[in-house]
Coordinates of C-alpha atoms in Angstrom, one line a residue:
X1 CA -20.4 -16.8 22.0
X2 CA -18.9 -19.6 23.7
X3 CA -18.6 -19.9 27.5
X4 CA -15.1 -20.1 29.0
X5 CA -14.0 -23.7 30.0
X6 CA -12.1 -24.3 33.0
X7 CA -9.8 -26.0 30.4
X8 CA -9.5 -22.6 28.5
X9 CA -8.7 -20.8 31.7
X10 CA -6.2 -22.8 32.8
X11 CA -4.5 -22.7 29.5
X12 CA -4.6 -18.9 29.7
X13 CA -2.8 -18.8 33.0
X14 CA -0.2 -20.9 32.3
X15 CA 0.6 -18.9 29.2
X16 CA 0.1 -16.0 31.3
X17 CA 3.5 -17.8 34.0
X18 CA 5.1 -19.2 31.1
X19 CA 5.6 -14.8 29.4
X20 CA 6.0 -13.5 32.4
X21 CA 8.9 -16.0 33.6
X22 CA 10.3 -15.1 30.2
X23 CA 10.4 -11.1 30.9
X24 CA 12.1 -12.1 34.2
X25 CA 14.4 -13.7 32.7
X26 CA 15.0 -10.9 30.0
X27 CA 14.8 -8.1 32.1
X28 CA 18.1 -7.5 33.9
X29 CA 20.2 -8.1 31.3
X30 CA 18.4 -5.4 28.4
X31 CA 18.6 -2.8 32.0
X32 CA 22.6 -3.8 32.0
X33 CA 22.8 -3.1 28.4
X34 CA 20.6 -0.1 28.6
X35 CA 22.8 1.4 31.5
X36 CA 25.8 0.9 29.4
X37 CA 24.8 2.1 26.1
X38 CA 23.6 5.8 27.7
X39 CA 25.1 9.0 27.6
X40 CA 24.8 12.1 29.3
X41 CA 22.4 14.4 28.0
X42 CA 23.6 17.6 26.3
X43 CA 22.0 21.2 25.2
X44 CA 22.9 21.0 22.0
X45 CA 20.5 17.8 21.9
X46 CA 17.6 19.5 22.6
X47 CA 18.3 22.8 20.3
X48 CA 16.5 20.9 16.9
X49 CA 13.9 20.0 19.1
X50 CA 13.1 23.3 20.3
X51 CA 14.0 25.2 17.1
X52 CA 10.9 22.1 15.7
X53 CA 8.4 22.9 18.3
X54 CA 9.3 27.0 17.1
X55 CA 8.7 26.1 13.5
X56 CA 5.4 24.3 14.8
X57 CA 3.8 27.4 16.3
X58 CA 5.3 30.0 14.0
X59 CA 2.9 27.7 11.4
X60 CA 0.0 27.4 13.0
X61 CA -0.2 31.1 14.7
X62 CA 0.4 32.4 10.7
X63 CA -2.5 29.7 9.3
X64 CA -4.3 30.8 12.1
X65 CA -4.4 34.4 10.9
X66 CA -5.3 33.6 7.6
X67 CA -8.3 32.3 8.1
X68 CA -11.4 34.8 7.7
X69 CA -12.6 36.2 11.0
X70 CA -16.1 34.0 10.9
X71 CA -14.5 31.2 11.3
X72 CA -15.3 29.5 14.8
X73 CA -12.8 29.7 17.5
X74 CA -12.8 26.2 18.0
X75 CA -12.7 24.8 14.8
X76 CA -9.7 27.2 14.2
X77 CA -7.6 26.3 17.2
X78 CA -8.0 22.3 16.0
X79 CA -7.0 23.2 12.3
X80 CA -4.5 24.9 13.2
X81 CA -2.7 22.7 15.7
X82 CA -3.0 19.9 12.6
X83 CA -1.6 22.7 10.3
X84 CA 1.7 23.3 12.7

């Protein structure tokens, strides 16, 4: 591998200014678009979510019972996360 020049590093921090002048530049005007764009969250958002994460554990508590009573505890509790 090839030492790093003093040429190399020089050319790695003016990139380095040159991006994050560019985000500066960027930044308040996606946070005034962002601001508008939001609305208030609501209940009814979160009920598919919830009823999901239900679904989720509903299927991997019934896979878990399935399985034959040999099988290792921790093997079982990672297949069956995957499974729900």
């Amino acid at each position: 591998m090839r030492p790093v020049t003093g040429q190399t590093l020089r050319w790695l921090r003016a990139e380095g200014s040159l991006t994050m002048h560019l985000r500066r530049a960027r930044a308040p005007l996606t946070v005034q678009v962002l601001g508008q764009a939001r609305e208030p969250a609501r209940a009814e958002d979160a009920r598919p979510l919830g009823l999901l994460a239900l679904l989720s554990v509903g299927a991997a508590v019934a896979f878990a019972k399935s399985r034959p009573a040999e099988t290792p505890t921790d093997e079982l509790i990672v297949v069956s996360m995957c499974v729900g």
